[in-house]
Amino acid sequence: MGLTLKAHGKINLTLDVLSRRPDGYHEVEMIMQGIELHDTLQIEALPGEIILTASGLPVGCDENNLIIKAARLLQQFSGTGWGARIHLHKEIPVAAGLAGGSTDAAATLVGLNELWQLGLTQEQLSELAVKLGADVPFCLRGGTAIARGIGEKLIQLPPAPKFGVILVKPSFGVSTAEVYQGLNLNNLGRRPDLAAMVEALQTGSLAAVSEQLANVLESVTLRLYPELQEIKETLARAGCRGVLMSGSGPTIFGLTEDAAAAAVLARQLTLPGCQVVATAIF
Ligand code: ATP
């Protein structure tokens, strides 16, 4: 018996950093949004070992892969004698700010909880998820949510309008830790207005949502990689209504009225060396 699961990526519609905690983590406040773009996991239960293979975009299948980490964590927590054979088809760009690894980890927890018949509650899965990464609890459920704490304190919002989304991922990746290290809490640039974004999402207006897009991590990543500013300008000139960096970057996304408009616009873009993907709010 096996399971096939879609593991959706995310973008951040807002991202604010409130403080640095004594343990080195940052208190954040953000609106996370699931996107159609997804990896696919095929999972089969087998006794004992965890075997991971992959296709699609290149990604390592060793012990550093969050899928293996998630499976081992669940084995330890539950004491089960079960293992699994997992095949990952990778479509979400890696080290991109799109929660690619986090969403694979979340899908692994959900899939194995079912296949191994562990009966863990959403709350128990959430507690395991945050041990794997700050974005993993959000990825368990996806959709649209306010995230606080290090990202694990979630308030689910009504589904967002199904705008189109163009993702532009430059050839380089960005280390989230490095971006946070470079952050000056006294000089964050434009801060998001969370309440105004929640209201804009309720109106369903692309113009209103676009106006409220803001991410304080742009102040660091755009300084480190000035070419990201050019990508933002290219997307805006091409007709994207709102343009922002996702997470700690380097992916820049642009919003359009719907998925069809994103597909048309993406085909017209010439951005050498960049991966360009047309997708939509999920
Ligand atoms: P986030 O937005 O959650 O910070 P990200 O999109 O910036 O994540 P990922 O794609 O998750 O970044 O990759 C970050 C690192 O995690 C990479 O160095 C990658 O090698 C490693 N990694 C481990 N497991 C996976 C996986 N299943 N898919 C992608 N990357 C993985």
GROMACS .gro file of N, CA, C and O and ligand atoms in nm, residues 10 12 32 39 52 58-60 62 64-69 88 90 92-105 133-136 139 174-176 246-251, ligand 1:
model
  211
   10LYS      N    1   0.555   2.790  -0.066
   10LYS     CA    2   0.489   2.910  -0.009
   10LYS      C    3   0.562   3.035  -0.052
   10LYS      O    4   0.680   3.031  -0.092
   12ASN      N    5   0.582   3.462   0.104
   12ASN     CA    6   0.543   3.548   0.215
   12ASN      C    7   0.481   3.674   0.159
   12ASN      O    8   0.547   3.746   0.083
   32MET      N    9   0.187   3.399   0.559
   32MET     CA   10   0.238   3.292   0.472
   32MET      C   11   0.126   3.253   0.376
   32MET      O   12   0.010   3.247   0.416
   39ASP      N   13   0.615   1.991  -0.488
   39ASP     CA   14   0.690   1.868  -0.505
   39ASP      C   15   0.590   1.754  -0.490
   39ASP      O   16   0.481   1.773  -0.436
   52LEU      N   17   1.543   0.691   0.042
   52LEU     CA   18   1.496   0.808  -0.033
   52LEU      C   19   1.561   0.812  -0.170
   52LEU      O   20   1.683   0.796  -0.184
   58PRO      N   21   1.780   1.891  -0.903
   58PRO     CA   22   1.875   1.816  -0.822
   58PRO      C   23   1.865   1.849  -0.673
   58PRO      O   24   1.854   1.966  -0.636
   59VAL      N   25   1.866   1.744  -0.590
   59VAL     CA   26   1.864   1.761  -0.445
   59VAL      C   27   1.926   1.635  -0.383
   59VAL      O   28   1.906   1.525  -0.435
   60GLY      N   29   2.004   1.652  -0.277
   60GLY     CA   30   2.071   1.539  -0.212
   60GLY      C   31   1.970   1.448  -0.142
   60GLY      O   32   1.868   1.493  -0.094
   62ASP      N   33   2.077   1.230   0.106
   62ASP     CA   34   2.144   1.174   0.223
   62ASP      C   35   2.073   1.215   0.352
   62ASP      O   36   1.962   1.268   0.349
   64ASN      N   37   2.102   1.459   0.533
   64ASN     CA   38   2.069   1.602   0.548
   64ASN      C   39   1.935   1.637   0.488
   64ASN      O   40   1.882   1.745   0.512
   65ASN      N   41   1.880   1.546   0.407
   65ASN     CA   42   1.750   1.577   0.346
   65ASN      C   43   1.644   1.577   0.455
   65ASN      O   44   1.636   1.487   0.538
   66LEU      N   45   1.562   1.682   0.454
   66LEU     CA   46   1.460   1.698   0.560
   66LEU      C   47   1.357   1.586   0.560
   66LEU      O   48   1.291   1.561   0.661
   67ILE      N   49   1.343   1.516   0.448
   67ILE     CA   50   1.250   1.402   0.442
   67ILE      C   51   1.301   1.291   0.534
   67ILE      O   52   1.225   1.233   0.613
   68ILE      N   53   1.431   1.264   0.526
   68ILE     CA   54   1.491   1.160   0.611
   68ILE      C   55   1.485   1.205   0.757
   68ILE      O   56   1.451   1.127   0.846
   69LYS      N   57   1.516   1.333   0.781
   69LYS     CA   58   1.512   1.383   0.919
   69LYS      C   59   1.371   1.369   0.977
   69LYS      O   60   1.354   1.332   1.093
   88LEU      N   61   1.095   1.134  -0.409
   88LEU     CA   62   1.066   1.278  -0.416
   88LEU      C   63   1.081   1.324  -0.560
   88LEU      O   64   1.188   1.304  -0.620
   90LYS      N   65   1.116   1.665  -0.736
   90LYS     CA   66   1.142   1.803  -0.691
   90LYS      C   67   1.108   1.903  -0.801
   90LYS      O   68   1.166   1.898  -0.910
   92ILE      N   69   1.003   2.243  -0.676
   92ILE     CA   70   1.021   2.373  -0.609
   92ILE      C   71   1.171   2.404  -0.606
   92ILE      O   72   1.249   2.323  -0.557
   93PRO      N   73   1.211   2.521  -0.662
   93PRO     CA   74   1.353   2.555  -0.660
   93PRO      C   75   1.411   2.546  -0.517
   93PRO      O   76   1.342   2.577  -0.420
   94VAL      N   77   1.536   2.501  -0.508
   94VAL     CA   78   1.601   2.474  -0.378
   94VAL      C   79   1.673   2.599  -0.326
   94VAL      O   80   1.728   2.677  -0.404
   95ALA      N   81   1.671   2.616  -0.193
   95ALA     CA   82   1.735   2.731  -0.126
   95ALA      C   83   1.686   2.862  -0.187
   95ALA      O   84   1.764   2.951  -0.221
   96ALA      N   85   1.555   2.872  -0.200
   96ALA     CA   86   1.494   2.980  -0.278
   96ALA      C   87   1.407   3.074  -0.196
   96ALA      O   88   1.366   3.178  -0.244
   97GLY      N   89   1.374   3.036  -0.070
   97GLY     CA   90   1.279   3.115   0.008
   97GLY      C   91   1.136   3.071  -0.015
   97GLY      O   92   1.040   3.140   0.017
   98LEU      N   93   1.120   2.949  -0.072
   98LEU     CA   94   0.986   2.897  -0.105
   98LEU      C   95   0.948   2.778  -0.017
   98LEU      O   96   0.848   2.709  -0.044
   99ALA      N   97   1.026   2.752   0.087
   99ALA     CA   98   1.000   2.645   0.185
   99ALA      C   99   1.000   2.506   0.122
   99ALA      O  100   0.928   2.417   0.168
  100GLY      N  101   1.083   2.486   0.021
  100GLY     CA  102   1.087   2.357  -0.048
  100GLY      C  103   1.118   2.240   0.044
  100GLY      O  104   1.048   2.138   0.042
  101GLY      N  105   1.221   2.252   0.124
  101GLY     CA  106   1.256   2.144   0.216
  101GLY      C  107   1.152   2.129   0.327
  101GLY      O  108   1.115   2.017   0.364
  102SER      N  109   1.106   2.242   0.377
  102SER     CA  110   1.006   2.240   0.487
  102SER      C  111   0.877   2.170   0.445
  102SER      O  112   0.818   2.095   0.522
  103THR      N  113   0.834   2.195   0.322
  103THR     CA  114   0.707   2.136   0.279
  103THR      C  115   0.723   1.985   0.256
  103THR      O  116   0.632   1.907   0.283
  104ASP      N  117   0.842   1.943   0.212
  104ASP     CA  118   0.868   1.799   0.198
  104ASP      C  119   0.865   1.733   0.336
  104ASP      O  120   0.812   1.622   0.352
  105ALA      N  121   0.924   1.800   0.435
  105ALA     CA  122   0.926   1.746   0.571
  105ALA      C  123   0.783   1.733   0.624
  105ALA      O  124   0.746   1.631   0.685
  133GLY      N  125   1.212   2.267   1.150
  133GLY     CA  126   1.232   2.399   1.088
  133GLY      C  127   1.112   2.489   1.115
  133GLY      O  128   1.000   2.441   1.131
  134ALA      N  129   1.140   2.621   1.116
  134ALA     CA  130   1.037   2.718   1.155
  134ALA      C  131   0.917   2.721   1.058
  134ALA      O  132   0.805   2.754   1.100
  135ASP      N  133   0.941   2.686   0.930
  135ASP     CA  134   0.831   2.692   0.833
  135ASP      C  135   0.751   2.562   0.824
  135ASP      O  136   0.649   2.556   0.756
  136VAL      N  137   0.800   2.457   0.891
  136VAL     CA  138   0.736   2.325   0.875
  136VAL      C  139   0.594   2.322   0.934
  136VAL      O  140   0.503   2.266   0.871
  139CYS      N  141   0.354   2.450   0.682
  139CYS     CA  142   0.341   2.361   0.565
  139CYS      C  143   0.250   2.241   0.593
  139CYS      O  144   0.199   2.180   0.499
  174VAL      N  145   2.046   3.140  -0.123
  174VAL     CA  146   2.074   3.232  -0.013
  174VAL      C  147   2.065   3.154   0.118
  174VAL      O  148   1.977   3.071   0.135
  175SER      N  149   2.159   3.181   0.209
  175SER     CA  150   2.152   3.116   0.341
  175SER      C  151   2.065   3.202   0.433
  175SER      O  152   2.094   3.320   0.456
  176THR      N  153   1.957   3.142   0.485
  176THR     CA  154   1.864   3.215   0.572
  176THR      C  155   1.940   3.269   0.694
  176THR      O  156   1.920   3.385   0.735
  246SER      N  157   1.049   3.668  -0.161
  246SER     CA  158   0.986   3.571  -0.071
  246SER      C  159   1.084   3.526   0.038
  246SER      O  160   1.199   3.494   0.007
  247GLY      N  161   1.041   3.524   0.163
  247GLY     CA  162   1.124   3.477   0.274
  247GLY      C  163   1.256   3.552   0.278
  247GLY      O  164   1.260   3.675   0.262
  248SER      N  165   1.367   3.476   0.295
  248SER     CA  166   1.498   3.541   0.297
  248SER      C  167   1.557   3.550   0.157
  248SER      O  168   1.670   3.592   0.139
  249GLY      N  169   1.478   3.508   0.057
  249GLY     CA  170   1.519   3.518  -0.083
  249GLY      C  171   1.593   3.394  -0.127
  249GLY      O  172   1.603   3.297  -0.054
  250PRO      N  173   1.650   3.397  -0.249
  250PRO     CA  174   1.652   3.512  -0.338
  250PRO      C  175   1.532   3.520  -0.434
  250PRO      O  176   1.529   3.608  -0.518
  251THR      N  177   1.433   3.429  -0.423
  251THR     CA  178   1.323   3.432  -0.520
  251THR      C  179   1.243   3.562  -0.508
  251THR      O  180   1.207   3.605  -0.399
  283ATP     P1  181   1.264   2.822   0.375
  283ATP     O1  182   1.183   2.914   0.288
  283ATP     O2  183   1.181   2.723   0.455
  283ATP     O3  184   1.371   2.891   0.457
  283ATP     P2  185   1.416   2.761   0.141
  283ATP     O4  186   1.315   2.756   0.031
  283ATP     O5  187   1.493   2.888   0.153
  283ATP     O6  188   1.346   2.724   0.277
  283ATP     P3  189   1.504   2.492   0.092
  283ATP     O7  190   1.468   2.467  -0.051
  283ATP     O8  191   1.424   2.428   0.197
  283ATP     O9  192   1.521   2.648   0.121
  283ATP    O10  193   1.658   2.450   0.105
  283ATP     C1  194   1.738   2.492   0.213
  283ATP     C2  195   1.848   2.387   0.236
  283ATP    O11  196   1.786   2.265   0.278
  283ATP     C3  197   1.925   2.354   0.111
  283ATP    O12  198   2.061   2.377   0.141
  283ATP     C4  199   1.899   2.207   0.082
  283ATP    O13  200   2.015   2.139   0.045
  283ATP     C5  201   1.848   2.153   0.215
  283ATP     N1  202   1.740   2.050   0.200
  283ATP     C6  203   1.723   1.945   0.281
  283ATP     N2  204   1.617   1.872   0.243
  283ATP     C7  205   1.566   1.929   0.134
  283ATP     C8  206   1.455   1.898   0.050
  283ATP     N3  207   1.378   1.792   0.070
  283ATP     N4  208   1.430   1.983  -0.052
  283ATP     C9  209   1.507   2.092  -0.070
  283ATP     N5  210   1.612   2.125   0.005
  283ATP    C10  211   1.644   2.045   0.107
   0.00000   0.00000   0.00000
